Amino acid sequence: QKEVEQDPGPLSVPEGAIVSLNCTYSNSAFQYFMWYRQYSRKGPELLMYTYSSGNKEDGRFTAQVDKSSKYISLFIRDSQPSDSATYLCAMSQDSNYQLIWGAGTKLIIKP
Amino acid sequence: GAVVSQHPSRVICKSGTSVKIECRSLDFQATTMFWYRQFPKQSLMLMATSNEGSKATYEQGVEKDKFLINHASLTLSTLTVTSAHPEDSSFYICSATRSDSDYGYTFGSGTRLTVV
């Protein structure tokens, strides 16, 4: 079993829909949780960075961490075709950035 | 399935020496491997893309002679940091993908390089 599980998709939704992306993990020591967005042939870019449990909102993006369930989510409101990309979750036990990565979910927003 | 093993996880080396980082796909054939560098609290920066049996494609600003990439087989790619300097200290991570692109990327766990 992988430490971090993420459905690779692809996930296809119509423009304007609310998108929910998720990862589950098995290591209860993880405290830092990140979501990255990666466009084709580009390096992943950091979208959201969360420490411990709770919610964090940034524009159309909301990150949720539920440590009791070992489950993290990224919500995208009012999705746009430009949101089409691969979304990767990553997490670590400390701030030393030894990250454990999900496989990435390919998201397709249809106009 | 789809495991990428990256070694070493941490390495400390002296200035002027070379360090080799290995990236292996354990249960699939990786047609393409990517090498990234990450600075704290920043996105991964793509350094190069390597395809098995051919020369790596380096991103602009990445020194080919300093960061040697070899993708000799469908399951192994190596990154060698030559004549390392303290400014090369960083977190390096590889990822691999199969030819069926819908699968996505599998990332290694990364290598923390410290040059002293």
mmCIF file of C-alpha atoms in Angstrom:
data_model
loop_
_atom_site.group_PDB
_atom_site.id
_atom_site.type_symbol
_atom_site.label_atom_id
_atom_site.label_comp_id
_atom_site.label_asym_id
_atom_site.label_seq_id
_atom_site.Cartn_x
_atom_site.Cartn_y
_atom_site.Cartn_z
ATOM 1 C CA GLN A 1 0.000 0.000 0.000
ATOM 2 C CA LYS A 2 1.269 3.433 -0.916
ATOM 3 C CA GLU A 3 1.641 6.025 1.792
ATOM 4 C CA VAL A 4 -0.421 8.458 -0.263
ATOM 5 C CA GLU A 5 -3.256 7.383 -2.505
ATOM 6 C CA GLN A 6 -4.682 9.592 -5.221
ATOM 7 C CA ASP A 7 -7.011 8.621 -8.037
ATOM 8 C CA PRO A 8 -5.223 9.393 -11.316
ATOM 9 C CA GLY A 9 -8.481 10.073 -13.164
ATOM 10 C CA PRO A 10 -8.985 11.567 -15.636
ATOM 11 C CA LEU A 11 -11.785 13.583 -14.077
ATOM 12 C CA SER A 12 -13.877 15.442 -16.633
ATOM 13 C CA VAL A 13 -16.400 18.091 -15.563
ATOM 14 C CA PRO A 14 -18.272 20.927 -17.314
ATOM 15 C CA GLU A 15 -17.139 24.507 -16.970
ATOM 16 C CA GLY A 16 -18.531 26.206 -13.869
ATOM 17 C CA ALA A 17 -18.823 23.011 -11.837
ATOM 18 C CA ILE A 18 -17.359 22.562 -8.371
ATOM 19 C CA VAL A 19 -14.443 20.170 -8.486
ATOM 20 C CA SER A 20 -13.410 17.976 -5.578
ATOM 21 C CA LEU A 21 -9.989 16.374 -5.579
ATOM 22 C CA ASN A 22 -8.875 14.055 -2.802
ATOM 23 C CA CYS A 23 -5.991 12.139 -1.313
ATOM 24 C CA THR A 24 -5.830 9.612 1.470
ATOM 25 C CA TYR A 25 -2.767 8.719 3.444
ATOM 26 C CA SER A 26 -1.647 6.182 5.985
ATOM 27 C CA ASN A 27 1.095 7.933 7.980
ATOM 28 C CA SER A 28 -0.435 9.742 10.939
ATOM 29 C CA ALA A 29 2.816 11.671 11.413
ATOM 30 C CA PHE A 30 2.179 13.835 8.355
ATOM 31 C CA GLN A 31 1.576 17.422 9.374
ATOM 32 C CA TYR A 32 2.266 19.460 6.245
ATOM 33 C CA PHE A 33 -0.049 19.106 3.285
ATOM 34 C CA MET A 34 0.301 20.611 -0.125
ATOM 35 C CA TRP A 35 -1.535 20.725 -3.404
ATOM 36 C CA TYR A 36 0.320 21.285 -6.649
ATOM 37 C CA ARG A 37 -0.970 21.990 -10.119
ATOM 38 C CA GLN A 38 0.987 20.781 -13.088
ATOM 39 C CA TYR A 39 0.359 21.775 -16.678
ATOM 40 C CA SER A 40 1.637 19.517 -19.403
ATOM 41 C CA ARG A 41 5.429 19.590 -19.731
ATOM 42 C CA LYS A 42 5.789 22.056 -16.870
ATOM 43 C CA GLY A 43 6.980 21.659 -13.323
ATOM 44 C CA PRO A 44 4.268 21.450 -10.673
ATOM 45 C CA GLU A 45 3.360 24.768 -9.064
ATOM 46 C CA LEU A 46 2.355 25.070 -5.436
ATOM 47 C CA LEU A 47 -1.336 25.939 -5.016
ATOM 48 C CA MET A 48 -2.062 25.469 -1.363
ATOM 49 C CA TYR A 49 0.013 24.771 1.715
ATOM 50 C CA THR A 50 -1.642 23.696 4.961
ATOM 51 C CA TYR A 51 -0.265 22.802 8.331
ATOM 52 C CA SER A 52 -2.191 20.279 10.435
ATOM 53 C CA SER A 53 -5.967 20.062 10.253
ATOM 54 C CA GLY A 54 -8.470 22.601 9.065
ATOM 55 C CA ASN A 55 -9.471 24.583 6.024
ATOM 56 C CA LYS A 56 -7.638 27.121 3.967
ATOM 57 C CA GLU A 57 -9.158 29.240 1.239
ATOM 58 C CA ASP A 58 -7.478 31.143 -1.562
ATOM 59 C CA GLY A 59 -9.723 32.592 -4.230
ATOM 60 C CA ARG A 60 -11.589 29.787 -5.947
ATOM 61 C CA PHE A 61 -9.530 27.134 -4.167
ATOM 62 C CA THR A 62 -10.205 25.595 -0.769
ATOM 63 C CA ALA A 63 -7.978 23.006 0.864
ATOM 64 C CA GLN A 64 -9.281 20.798 3.657
ATOM 65 C CA VAL A 65 -7.337 18.493 5.926
ATOM 66 C CA ASP A 66 -9.007 15.882 8.103
ATOM 67 C CA LYS A 67 -6.241 14.229 10.083
ATOM 68 C CA SER A 68 -8.629 11.979 11.984
ATOM 69 C CA SER A 69 -9.676 10.400 8.701
ATOM 70 C CA LYS A 70 -6.277 10.840 7.033
ATOM 71 C CA TYR A 71 -8.008 12.551 4.169
ATOM 72 C CA ILE A 72 -7.284 15.794 2.352
ATOM 73 C CA SER A 73 -9.306 17.592 -0.278
ATOM 74 C CA LEU A 74 -8.948 20.406 -2.752
ATOM 75 C CA PHE A 75 -12.107 22.140 -3.962
ATOM 76 C CA ILE A 76 -12.220 24.338 -7.032
ATOM 77 C CA ARG A 77 -15.237 26.592 -7.419
ATOM 78 C CA ASP A 78 -16.460 28.018 -10.715
ATOM 79 C CA SER A 79 -14.069 25.783 -12.628
ATOM 80 C CA GLN A 80 -12.554 27.148 -15.824
ATOM 81 C CA PRO A 81 -11.014 25.417 -18.851
ATOM 82 C CA SER A 82 -7.702 26.927 -17.766
ATOM 83 C CA ASP A 83 -7.950 24.793 -14.621
ATOM 84 C CA SER A 84 -7.414 21.718 -16.779
ATOM 85 C CA ALA A 85 -4.182 20.222 -15.487
ATOM 86 C CA THR A 86 -2.847 17.493 -13.259
ATOM 87 C CA TYR A 87 -3.273 18.131 -9.535
ATOM 88 C CA LEU A 88 -0.855 16.507 -7.124
ATOM 89 C CA CYS A 89 -1.077 16.238 -3.388
ATOM 90 C CA ALA A 90 2.061 16.006 -1.306
ATOM 91 C CA MET A 91 2.732 15.790 2.396
ATOM 92 C CA SER A 92 5.524 15.557 4.899
ATOM 93 C CA GLN A 93 6.169 14.974 8.559
ATOM 94 C CA ASP A 94 8.195 18.099 9.105
ATOM 95 C CA SER A 95 9.245 21.274 7.419
ATOM 96 C CA ASN A 96 12.313 19.646 5.949
ATOM 97 C CA TYR A 97 10.318 19.052 2.804
ATOM 98 C CA GLN A 98 10.933 15.350 2.339
ATOM 99 C CA LEU A 99 7.681 15.058 0.478
ATOM 100 C CA ILE A 100 5.552 12.055 -0.163
ATOM 101 C CA TRP A 101 3.581 12.538 -3.334
ATOM 102 C CA GLY A 102 0.288 11.370 -4.708
ATOM 103 C CA ALA A 103 0.214 10.184 -8.296
ATOM 104 C CA GLY A 104 -1.738 13.197 -9.461
ATOM 105 C CA THR A 105 -5.272 13.534 -10.789
ATOM 106 C CA LYS A 106 -5.735 14.670 -14.352
ATOM 107 C CA LEU A 107 -8.568 17.200 -14.448
ATOM 108 C CA ILE A 108 -10.352 18.208 -17.636
ATOM 109 C CA ILE A 109 -12.755 21.151 -17.629
ATOM 110 C CA LYS A 110 -14.996 21.084 -20.678
ATOM 111 C CA PRO A 111 -16.144 24.455 -22.104
ATOM 112 C CA GLY B 1 1.758 -0.632 -8.429
ATOM 113 C CA ALA B 2 3.657 2.288 -9.968
ATOM 114 C CA VAL B 3 6.440 2.807 -7.481
ATOM 115 C CA VAL B 4 9.432 5.020 -8.081
ATOM 116 C CA SER B 5 12.384 4.534 -5.814
ATOM 117 C CA GLN B 6 14.832 7.385 -5.393
ATOM 118 C CA HIS B 7 18.155 7.070 -3.611
ATOM 119 C CA PRO B 8 19.751 8.383 -1.564
ATOM 120 C CA SER B 9 17.153 10.263 0.460
ATOM 121 C CA ARG B 10 19.782 12.476 2.038
ATOM 122 C CA VAL B 11 23.384 13.138 1.125
ATOM 123 C CA ILE B 12 26.041 15.482 2.427
ATOM 124 C CA CYS B 13 29.089 16.061 0.283
ATOM 125 C CA LYS B 14 32.096 18.321 0.181
ATOM 126 C CA SER B 15 32.468 21.137 -2.299
ATOM 127 C CA GLY B 16 34.062 20.018 -5.515
ATOM 128 C CA THR B 17 32.897 16.439 -5.341
ATOM 129 C CA SER B 18 30.230 14.772 -7.462
ATOM 130 C CA VAL B 19 27.028 13.165 -6.273
ATOM 131 C CA LYS B 20 24.863 10.655 -8.134
ATOM 132 C CA ILE B 21 21.139 10.313 -7.492
ATOM 133 C CA GLU B 22 19.254 7.298 -8.772
ATOM 134 C CA CYS B 23 15.651 7.055 -9.791
ATOM 135 C CA ARG B 24 14.165 3.637 -10.468
ATOM 136 C CA SER B 25 10.698 2.632 -11.561
ATOM 137 C CA LEU B 26 10.144 -0.624 -9.705
ATOM 138 C CA ASP B 27 7.108 -2.130 -11.356
ATOM 139 C CA PHE B 28 6.637 -0.356 -14.649
ATOM 140 C CA GLN B 29 8.641 0.791 -17.611
ATOM 141 C CA ALA B 30 9.150 4.520 -17.498
ATOM 142 C CA THR B 31 9.319 5.908 -20.987
ATOM 143 C CA THR B 32 9.935 9.377 -19.651
ATOM 144 C CA MET B 33 11.553 10.570 -16.446
ATOM 145 C CA PHE B 34 11.634 14.106 -15.133
ATOM 146 C CA TRP B 35 14.099 15.680 -12.746
ATOM 147 C CA TYR B 36 13.038 18.552 -10.554
ATOM 148 C CA ARG B 37 14.685 20.818 -8.058
ATOM 149 C CA GLN B 38 12.772 22.327 -5.191
ATOM 150 C CA PHE B 39 13.574 25.289 -2.981
ATOM 151 C CA PRO B 40 11.809 25.628 0.379
ATOM 152 C CA LYS B 41 8.160 26.650 0.111
ATOM 153 C CA GLN B 42 8.430 26.945 -3.627
ATOM 154 C CA SER B 43 7.192 24.906 -6.502
ATOM 155 C CA LEU B 44 9.243 22.229 -8.044
ATOM 156 C CA MET B 45 11.392 23.519 -10.863
ATOM 157 C CA LEU B 46 11.676 21.210 -13.838
ATOM 158 C CA MET B 47 15.331 20.700 -14.656
ATOM 159 C CA ALA B 48 15.242 18.185 -17.463
ATOM 160 C CA THR B 49 13.239 15.532 -19.209
ATOM 161 C CA SER B 50 14.832 12.267 -20.178
ATOM 162 C CA ASN B 51 13.628 9.557 -22.505
ATOM 163 C CA GLU B 52 15.167 6.121 -22.468
ATOM 164 C CA GLY B 53 18.076 5.804 -24.830
ATOM 165 C CA SER B 54 18.242 9.431 -25.834
ATOM 166 C CA LYS B 55 19.824 12.611 -24.544
ATOM 167 C CA ALA B 56 18.002 14.537 -21.884
ATOM 168 C CA THR B 57 16.224 17.758 -22.738
ATOM 169 C CA TYR B 58 17.265 20.476 -20.332
ATOM 170 C CA GLU B 59 15.193 23.449 -19.344
ATOM 171 C CA GLN B 60 16.518 26.932 -19.970
ATOM 172 C CA GLY B 61 19.063 27.993 -17.413
ATOM 173 C CA VAL B 62 20.003 24.471 -16.315
ATOM 174 C CA GLU B 63 23.656 23.669 -16.907
ATOM 175 C CA LYS B 64 23.975 20.472 -18.869
ATOM 176 C CA ASP B 65 27.591 19.920 -17.881
ATOM 177 C CA LYS B 66 26.866 20.354 -14.234
ATOM 178 C CA PHE B 67 23.738 18.213 -14.001
ATOM 179 C CA LEU B 68 24.403 15.054 -15.951
ATOM 180 C CA ILE B 69 21.364 12.931 -16.641
ATOM 181 C CA ASN B 70 21.514 9.391 -17.914
ATOM 182 C CA HIS B 71 18.442 7.343 -18.793
ATOM 183 C CA ALA B 72 20.093 4.122 -19.802
ATOM 184 C CA SER B 73 17.113 1.820 -19.387
ATOM 185 C CA LEU B 74 13.350 1.953 -19.066
ATOM 186 C CA THR B 75 13.618 1.579 -15.308
ATOM 187 C CA LEU B 76 16.598 3.702 -14.327
ATOM 188 C CA SER B 77 17.578 7.337 -14.644
ATOM 189 C CA THR B 78 20.437 9.003 -12.822
ATOM 190 C CA LEU B 79 21.253 12.613 -12.043
ATOM 191 C CA THR B 80 24.861 13.428 -11.291
ATOM 192 C CA VAL B 81 25.674 16.780 -9.760
ATOM 193 C CA THR B 82 29.262 17.413 -10.781
ATOM 194 C CA SER B 83 31.715 19.611 -8.913
ATOM 195 C CA ALA B 84 29.051 20.426 -6.350
ATOM 196 C CA HIS B 85 28.984 23.797 -4.614
ATOM 197 C CA PRO B 86 26.964 25.007 -1.619
ATOM 198 C CA GLU B 87 24.492 26.752 -3.944
ATOM 199 C CA ASP B 88 23.622 23.324 -5.350
ATOM 200 C CA SER B 89 22.212 22.357 -1.975
ATOM 201 C CA SER B 90 18.563 21.661 -2.557
ATOM 202 C CA PHE B 91 15.894 19.033 -2.746
ATOM 203 C CA TYR B 92 15.945 17.004 -5.955
ATOM 204 C CA ILE B 93 13.023 14.862 -7.014
ATOM 205 C CA CYS B 94 12.386 12.632 -9.979
ATOM 206 C CA SER B 95 9.140 11.515 -11.496
ATOM 207 C CA ALA B 96 8.313 8.945 -14.097
ATOM 208 C CA THR B 97 5.500 8.347 -16.471
ATOM 209 C CA ARG B 98 4.440 5.626 -18.823
ATOM 210 C CA SER B 99 3.580 6.004 -22.464
ATOM 211 C CA ASP B 100 -0.154 5.918 -21.679
ATOM 212 C CA SER B 101 -0.295 9.504 -20.473
ATOM 213 C CA ASP B 102 -3.599 9.166 -18.651
ATOM 214 C CA TYR B 103 -1.806 7.318 -15.919
ATOM 215 C CA GLY B 104 -0.144 10.397 -14.508
ATOM 216 C CA TYR B 105 3.160 10.813 -12.832
ATOM 217 C CA THR B 106 4.789 8.809 -10.088
ATOM 218 C CA PHE B 107 7.213 10.751 -7.994
ATOM 219 C CA GLY B 108 10.241 9.586 -6.112
ATOM 220 C CA SER B 109 10.569 10.588 -2.477
ATOM 221 C CA GLY B 110 13.281 13.093 -3.236
ATOM 222 C CA THR B 111 16.907 13.608 -2.279
ATOM 223 C CA ARG B 112 18.062 16.274 0.116
ATOM 224 C CA LEU B 113 21.513 17.356 -1.028
ATOM 225 C CA THR B 114 23.689 19.421 1.270
ATOM 226 C CA VAL B 115 27.042 20.631 -0.021
ATOM 227 C CA VAL B 116 29.459 21.783 2.656
#
